[in-house]
XYZ file of C-alpha atoms in Angstrom:
377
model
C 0.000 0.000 0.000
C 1.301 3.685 -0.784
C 2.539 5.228 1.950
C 0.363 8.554 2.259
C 2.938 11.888 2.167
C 3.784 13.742 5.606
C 2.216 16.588 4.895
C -0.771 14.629 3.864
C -1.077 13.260 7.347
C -0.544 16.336 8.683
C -3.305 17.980 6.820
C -5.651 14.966 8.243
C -4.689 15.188 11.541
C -5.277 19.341 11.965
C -8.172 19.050 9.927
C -9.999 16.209 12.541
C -8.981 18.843 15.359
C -11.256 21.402 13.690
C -14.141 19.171 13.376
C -13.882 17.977 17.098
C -13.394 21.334 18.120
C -9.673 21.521 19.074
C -9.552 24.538 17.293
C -12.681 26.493 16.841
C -13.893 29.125 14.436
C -11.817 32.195 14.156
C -9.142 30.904 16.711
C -5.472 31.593 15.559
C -3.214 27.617 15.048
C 0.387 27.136 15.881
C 2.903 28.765 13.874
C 4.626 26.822 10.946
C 7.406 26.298 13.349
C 5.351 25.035 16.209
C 3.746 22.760 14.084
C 7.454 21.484 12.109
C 8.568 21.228 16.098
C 5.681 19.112 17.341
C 5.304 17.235 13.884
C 9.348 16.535 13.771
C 9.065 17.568 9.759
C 10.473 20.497 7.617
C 8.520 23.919 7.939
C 8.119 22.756 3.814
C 6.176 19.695 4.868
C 3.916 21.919 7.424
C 3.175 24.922 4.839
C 2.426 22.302 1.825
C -0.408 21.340 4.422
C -1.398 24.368 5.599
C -1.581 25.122 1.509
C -4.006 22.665 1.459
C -6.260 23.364 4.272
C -6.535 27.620 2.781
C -7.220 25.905 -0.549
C -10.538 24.282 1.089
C -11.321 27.288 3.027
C -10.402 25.383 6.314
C -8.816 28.005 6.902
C -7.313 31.316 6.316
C -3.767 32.667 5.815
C -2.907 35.966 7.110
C 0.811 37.096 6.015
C 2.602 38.518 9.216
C -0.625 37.513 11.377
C -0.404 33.620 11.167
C -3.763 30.849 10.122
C -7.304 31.128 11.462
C -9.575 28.408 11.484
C -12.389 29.915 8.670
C -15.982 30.251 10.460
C -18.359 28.569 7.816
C -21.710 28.579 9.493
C -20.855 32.622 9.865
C -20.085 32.682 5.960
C -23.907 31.608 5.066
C -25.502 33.455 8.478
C -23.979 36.458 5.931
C -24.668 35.190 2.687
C -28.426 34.859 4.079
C -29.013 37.906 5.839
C -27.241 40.023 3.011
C -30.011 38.672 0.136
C -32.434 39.962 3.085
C -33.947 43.138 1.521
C -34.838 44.583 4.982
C -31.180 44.372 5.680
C -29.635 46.607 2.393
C -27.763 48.708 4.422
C -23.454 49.669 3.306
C -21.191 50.401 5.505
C -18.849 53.296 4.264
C -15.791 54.259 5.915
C -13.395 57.046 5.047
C -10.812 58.214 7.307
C -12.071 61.780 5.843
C -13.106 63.605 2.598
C -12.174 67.191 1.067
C -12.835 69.281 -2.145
C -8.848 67.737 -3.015
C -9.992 64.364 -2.834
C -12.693 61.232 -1.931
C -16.173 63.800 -2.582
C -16.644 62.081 -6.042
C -15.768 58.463 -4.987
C -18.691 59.038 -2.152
C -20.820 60.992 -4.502
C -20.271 57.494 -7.029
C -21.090 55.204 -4.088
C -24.210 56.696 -2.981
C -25.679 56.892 -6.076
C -24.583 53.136 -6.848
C -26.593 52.662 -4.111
C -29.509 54.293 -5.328
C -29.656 52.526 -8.150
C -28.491 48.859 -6.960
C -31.798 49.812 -4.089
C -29.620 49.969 -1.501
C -28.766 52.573 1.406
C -25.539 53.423 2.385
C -24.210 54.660 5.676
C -21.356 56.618 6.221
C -19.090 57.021 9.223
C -15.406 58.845 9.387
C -13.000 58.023 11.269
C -10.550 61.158 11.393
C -7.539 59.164 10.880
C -7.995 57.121 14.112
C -7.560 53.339 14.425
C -10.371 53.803 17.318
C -12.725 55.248 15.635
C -12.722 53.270 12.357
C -13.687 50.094 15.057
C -16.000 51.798 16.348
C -17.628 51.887 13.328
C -17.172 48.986 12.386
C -18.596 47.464 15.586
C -21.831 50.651 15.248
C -22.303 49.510 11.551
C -22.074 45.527 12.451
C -24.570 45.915 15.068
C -27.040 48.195 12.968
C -26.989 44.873 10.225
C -24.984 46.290 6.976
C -24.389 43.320 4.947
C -20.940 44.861 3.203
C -18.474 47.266 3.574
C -16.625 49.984 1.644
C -13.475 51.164 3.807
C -10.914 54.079 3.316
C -8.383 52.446 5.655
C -6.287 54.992 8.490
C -2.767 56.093 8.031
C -1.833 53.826 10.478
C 1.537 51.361 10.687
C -0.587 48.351 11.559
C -3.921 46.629 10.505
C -6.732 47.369 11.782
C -7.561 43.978 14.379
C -11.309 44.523 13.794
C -10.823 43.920 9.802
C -8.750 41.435 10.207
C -11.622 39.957 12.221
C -13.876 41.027 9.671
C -11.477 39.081 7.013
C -11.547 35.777 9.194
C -15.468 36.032 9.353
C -15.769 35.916 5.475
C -17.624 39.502 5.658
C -17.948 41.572 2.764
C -15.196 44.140 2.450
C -13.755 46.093 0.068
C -10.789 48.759 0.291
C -10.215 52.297 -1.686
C -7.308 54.051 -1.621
C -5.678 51.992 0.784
C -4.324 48.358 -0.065
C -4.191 46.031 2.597
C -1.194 43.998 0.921
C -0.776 40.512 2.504
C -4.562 40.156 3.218
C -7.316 38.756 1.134
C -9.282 42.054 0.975
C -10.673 43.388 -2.618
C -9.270 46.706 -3.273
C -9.719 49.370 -6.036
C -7.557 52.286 -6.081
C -4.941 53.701 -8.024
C -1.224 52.344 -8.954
C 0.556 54.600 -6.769
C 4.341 54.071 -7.818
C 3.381 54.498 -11.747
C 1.602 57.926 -10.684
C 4.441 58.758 -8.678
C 7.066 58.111 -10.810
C 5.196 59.467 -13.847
C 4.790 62.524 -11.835
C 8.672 62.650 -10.972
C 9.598 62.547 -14.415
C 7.547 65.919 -15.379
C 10.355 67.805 -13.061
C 13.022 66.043 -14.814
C 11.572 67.183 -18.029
C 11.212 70.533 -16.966
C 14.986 70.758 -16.246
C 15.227 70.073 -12.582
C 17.703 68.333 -11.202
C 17.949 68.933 -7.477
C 14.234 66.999 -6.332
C 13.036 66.636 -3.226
C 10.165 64.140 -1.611
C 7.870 65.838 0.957
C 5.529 63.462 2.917
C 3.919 62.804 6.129
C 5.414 60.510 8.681
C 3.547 57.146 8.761
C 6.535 55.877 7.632
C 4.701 52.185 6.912
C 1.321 53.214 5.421
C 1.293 51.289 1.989
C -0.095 54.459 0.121
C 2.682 56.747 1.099
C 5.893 54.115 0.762
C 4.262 53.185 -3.030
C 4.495 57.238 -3.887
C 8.037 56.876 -2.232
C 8.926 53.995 -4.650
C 7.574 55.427 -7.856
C 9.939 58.686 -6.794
C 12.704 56.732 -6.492
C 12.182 54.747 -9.899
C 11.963 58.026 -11.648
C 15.400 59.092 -10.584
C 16.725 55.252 -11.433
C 14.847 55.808 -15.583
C 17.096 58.911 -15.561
C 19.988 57.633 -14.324
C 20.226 59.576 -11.155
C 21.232 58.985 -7.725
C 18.767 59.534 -5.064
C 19.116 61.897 -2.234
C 17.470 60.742 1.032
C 18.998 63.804 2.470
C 16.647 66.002 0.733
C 13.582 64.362 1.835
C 10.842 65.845 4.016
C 8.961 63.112 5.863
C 8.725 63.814 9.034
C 5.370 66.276 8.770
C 2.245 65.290 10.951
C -0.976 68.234 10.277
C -1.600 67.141 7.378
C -2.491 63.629 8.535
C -6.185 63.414 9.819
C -6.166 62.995 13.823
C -3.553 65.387 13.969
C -4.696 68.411 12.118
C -4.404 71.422 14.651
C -2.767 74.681 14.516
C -0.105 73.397 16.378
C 0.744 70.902 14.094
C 0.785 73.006 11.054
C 3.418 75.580 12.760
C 5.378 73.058 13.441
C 5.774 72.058 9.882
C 6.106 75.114 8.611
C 9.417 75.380 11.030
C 10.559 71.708 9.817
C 10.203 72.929 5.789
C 11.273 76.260 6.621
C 14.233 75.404 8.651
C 15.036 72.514 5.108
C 15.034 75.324 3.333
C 17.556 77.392 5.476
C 19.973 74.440 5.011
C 19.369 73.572 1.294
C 19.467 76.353 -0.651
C 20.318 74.402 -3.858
C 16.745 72.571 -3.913
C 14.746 73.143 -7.132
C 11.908 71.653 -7.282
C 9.716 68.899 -5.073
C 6.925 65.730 -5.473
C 4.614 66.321 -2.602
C 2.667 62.677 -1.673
C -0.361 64.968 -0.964
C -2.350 68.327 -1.715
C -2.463 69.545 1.758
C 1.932 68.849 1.513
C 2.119 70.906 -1.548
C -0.060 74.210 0.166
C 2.474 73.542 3.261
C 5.451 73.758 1.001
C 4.156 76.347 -1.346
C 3.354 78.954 1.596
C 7.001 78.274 3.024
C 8.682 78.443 -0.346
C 6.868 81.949 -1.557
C 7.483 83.021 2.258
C 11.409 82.614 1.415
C 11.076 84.085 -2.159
C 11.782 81.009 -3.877
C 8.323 80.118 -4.979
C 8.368 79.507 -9.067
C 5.042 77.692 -10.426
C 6.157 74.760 -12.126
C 8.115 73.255 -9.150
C 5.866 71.109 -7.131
C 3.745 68.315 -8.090
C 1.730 66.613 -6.220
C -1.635 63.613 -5.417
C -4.831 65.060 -6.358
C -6.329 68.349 -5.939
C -10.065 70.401 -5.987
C -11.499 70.611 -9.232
C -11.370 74.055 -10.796
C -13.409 74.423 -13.810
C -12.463 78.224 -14.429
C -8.912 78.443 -13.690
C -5.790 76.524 -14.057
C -4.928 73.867 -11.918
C -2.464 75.289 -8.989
C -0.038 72.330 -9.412
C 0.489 69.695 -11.372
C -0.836 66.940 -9.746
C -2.384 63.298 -10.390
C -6.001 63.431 -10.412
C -7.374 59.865 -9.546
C -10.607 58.255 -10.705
C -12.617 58.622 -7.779
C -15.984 58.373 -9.408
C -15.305 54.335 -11.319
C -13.287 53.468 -7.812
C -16.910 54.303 -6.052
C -18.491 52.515 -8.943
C -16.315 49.331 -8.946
C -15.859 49.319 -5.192
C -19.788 48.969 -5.297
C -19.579 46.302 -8.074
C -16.778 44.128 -6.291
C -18.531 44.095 -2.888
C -22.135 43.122 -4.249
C -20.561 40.165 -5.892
C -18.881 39.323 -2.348
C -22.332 39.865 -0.859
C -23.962 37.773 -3.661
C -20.962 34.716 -2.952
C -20.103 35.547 -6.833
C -16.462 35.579 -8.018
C -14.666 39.036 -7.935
C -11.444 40.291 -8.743
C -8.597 40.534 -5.567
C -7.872 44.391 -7.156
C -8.817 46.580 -10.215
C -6.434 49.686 -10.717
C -7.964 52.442 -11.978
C -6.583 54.912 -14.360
C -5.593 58.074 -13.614
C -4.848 61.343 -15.060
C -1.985 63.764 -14.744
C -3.048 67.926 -14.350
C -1.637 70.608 -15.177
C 0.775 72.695 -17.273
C 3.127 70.893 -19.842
C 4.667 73.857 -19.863
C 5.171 77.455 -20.226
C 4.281 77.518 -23.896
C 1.180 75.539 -24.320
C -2.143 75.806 -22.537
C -2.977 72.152 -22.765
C -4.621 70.978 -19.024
C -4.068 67.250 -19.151
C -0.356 65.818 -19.284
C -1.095 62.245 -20.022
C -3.609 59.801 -19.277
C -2.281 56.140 -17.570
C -3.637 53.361 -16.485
């Protein structure tokens, strides 16, 4: 008779201490390592049957966070409950919303809504990890059956989504990509708009470029822009400067938005400026960044119009753009974001991520009055 494989036998064996309740639904198994140590086999052996076990839905892989046992009877409670027509209630979540960005991807997802016959209710966070559980657990309790979140800057996951990931829920992400978990997100491809937006400076003739950004030094977002900046330098053969970076700011991040904050800054930028007086132009990762660093730069005389670029920015439909900037789709990721989490309410097959193109604004130059740089996707 063949001799069945280790990791076979492994698989068996952790899979008959889930059905007599060993391990129960949601609860968090040994590492790979405790299970190679109490096993006596390779960590190989252990993750081909761990493989095996996510590949049935047994359970469910978390990268940095370890393997939950998957709650099934939870899965249909939600499948049932969100065909329930009394219960057509979405959850929306944005860490915040302004003229610069996120109005038209919540003016898209309410009116998805509207015509899908659902309602959709909306809670901000502010930036704070507390208050985006919070509303989770408010939204959970009132009975939405999906939800749309903006994610926090924040350097770790949220422990409530990841709950909400283990309990099959439907979620989707804007904006903000979870990497690692199995969450649906729609956004935009922050290194190609970051780079492309790089590039523009080189093209204008600037050659000393700085990178102004807020501190959450481990928010996905903000380390893709980072990326995309330093790819530009690498397509032009350029060495990059850390030491001209700016990423230490904090008012421009939502919980932290005071008067207090923004002085301080201004002092940061304005005291970069003191000591680099060869600087020439700068990629700001946000709008807000860019006002910041335009007020210091005109306040020092060394404001010119062309040298910052920036993410997104209000719409003005009877003036020029004030920077160049990347305008994102908002309006198809409220749309798709809709799409992809009424197939997860439905138990339908969605896509893991759409990227959504974007489009770069502003001035091409001093010679042409053309508004749109380039469209990418």
């Amino acid at each position: 008779m063949k001799q069945v494989p280790l990791y076979e036998q492994i698989y068996i064996k952790i899979l008959e201490e889930i059905k007599n309740g060993k391990y129960r639904p949601c609860q968090k198994l040994p590492s790979e390592k405790e299970l190679a140590d109490f096993y006596h086999v390779s960590r190989i052996t252990v993750k081909k049957a761990m493989g095996m076990l996510a590949e049935e839905n047994r359970v469910i892989r978390l990268r940095g966070k370890g393997s939950f046992v998957s709650e099934k009877c939870i899965e249909k409670t939600i499948m049932k409950k969100s065909t329930n027509a009394s219960s057509k209630l979405i959850g929306v979540i944005l860490d915040g919303f302004s003229p610069s960005f996120a109005c038209d991807i919540l003016y898209s997802i309410q009116r998805e809504c509207e015509e899908k016959g659902f309602n959709m209710v909306l809670r901000c966070s502010g930036g704070s990890l507390q208050r985006e559980t919070n509303a989770i657990e408010e939204l959970v309790e009132l009975g939405v059956c999906g939800f749309i979140i903006m994610c926090v800057h924040d350097e770790n996951y949220n422990e409530r989504i990841l709950q909400l990931v283990i309990d099959h829920f439907p979620i989707v992400t804007i904006d903000r990509q979870l990497k690692g978990l199995p969450v649906p997100f729609v956004g935009t491809d922050n290194v190609a708009a970051a780079r492309d937006l790089t590039k523009i400076l080189f093209d204008r003739g600037y050659r000393k470029v700085g990178l102004v950004r807020p501190k959450a030094h481990k928010t996905i977002t903000l380390l893709d822009r980072q990326r995309g900046f330093e790819m530009a330098f690498q397509d032009y053969n350029r060495i990059v400067d850390e030491s001209l970076w700016i990423t230490d700011l904090c008012s421009t991040l939502p919980e932290m938005m005071n008067e207090e904050n923004l002085q301080q800054d201004i002092e940061v930028i304005d005291s970069y400026l003191e000591q680099h007086g060869d600087i020439e132009a700068f990629m700001a990762s946000e709008y807000n960044v860019a006002q910041i660093l335009k007020y210091c730069l005109k306040k020092a005389g060394r404001y010119q119009e062309d040298m910052i670029v920036c993410f997104d920015g209000p719409e003005l439909f009877f003036c020029d753009s004030e920077f160049t900037h990347v305008k994102q789709g908002e309006s198809e990721i409220g749309r798709k974001s809709m799409e992809i989490l009424l197939k997860a309410i439905y138990g339908e097959e969605h896509p893991n991520a759409i990227i959504i193109p974007y489009l770069i604004k502003g001035k091409t130059g001093e010679n042409t009055n053309e508004d749109t740089y380039h469209f990418k996707k």
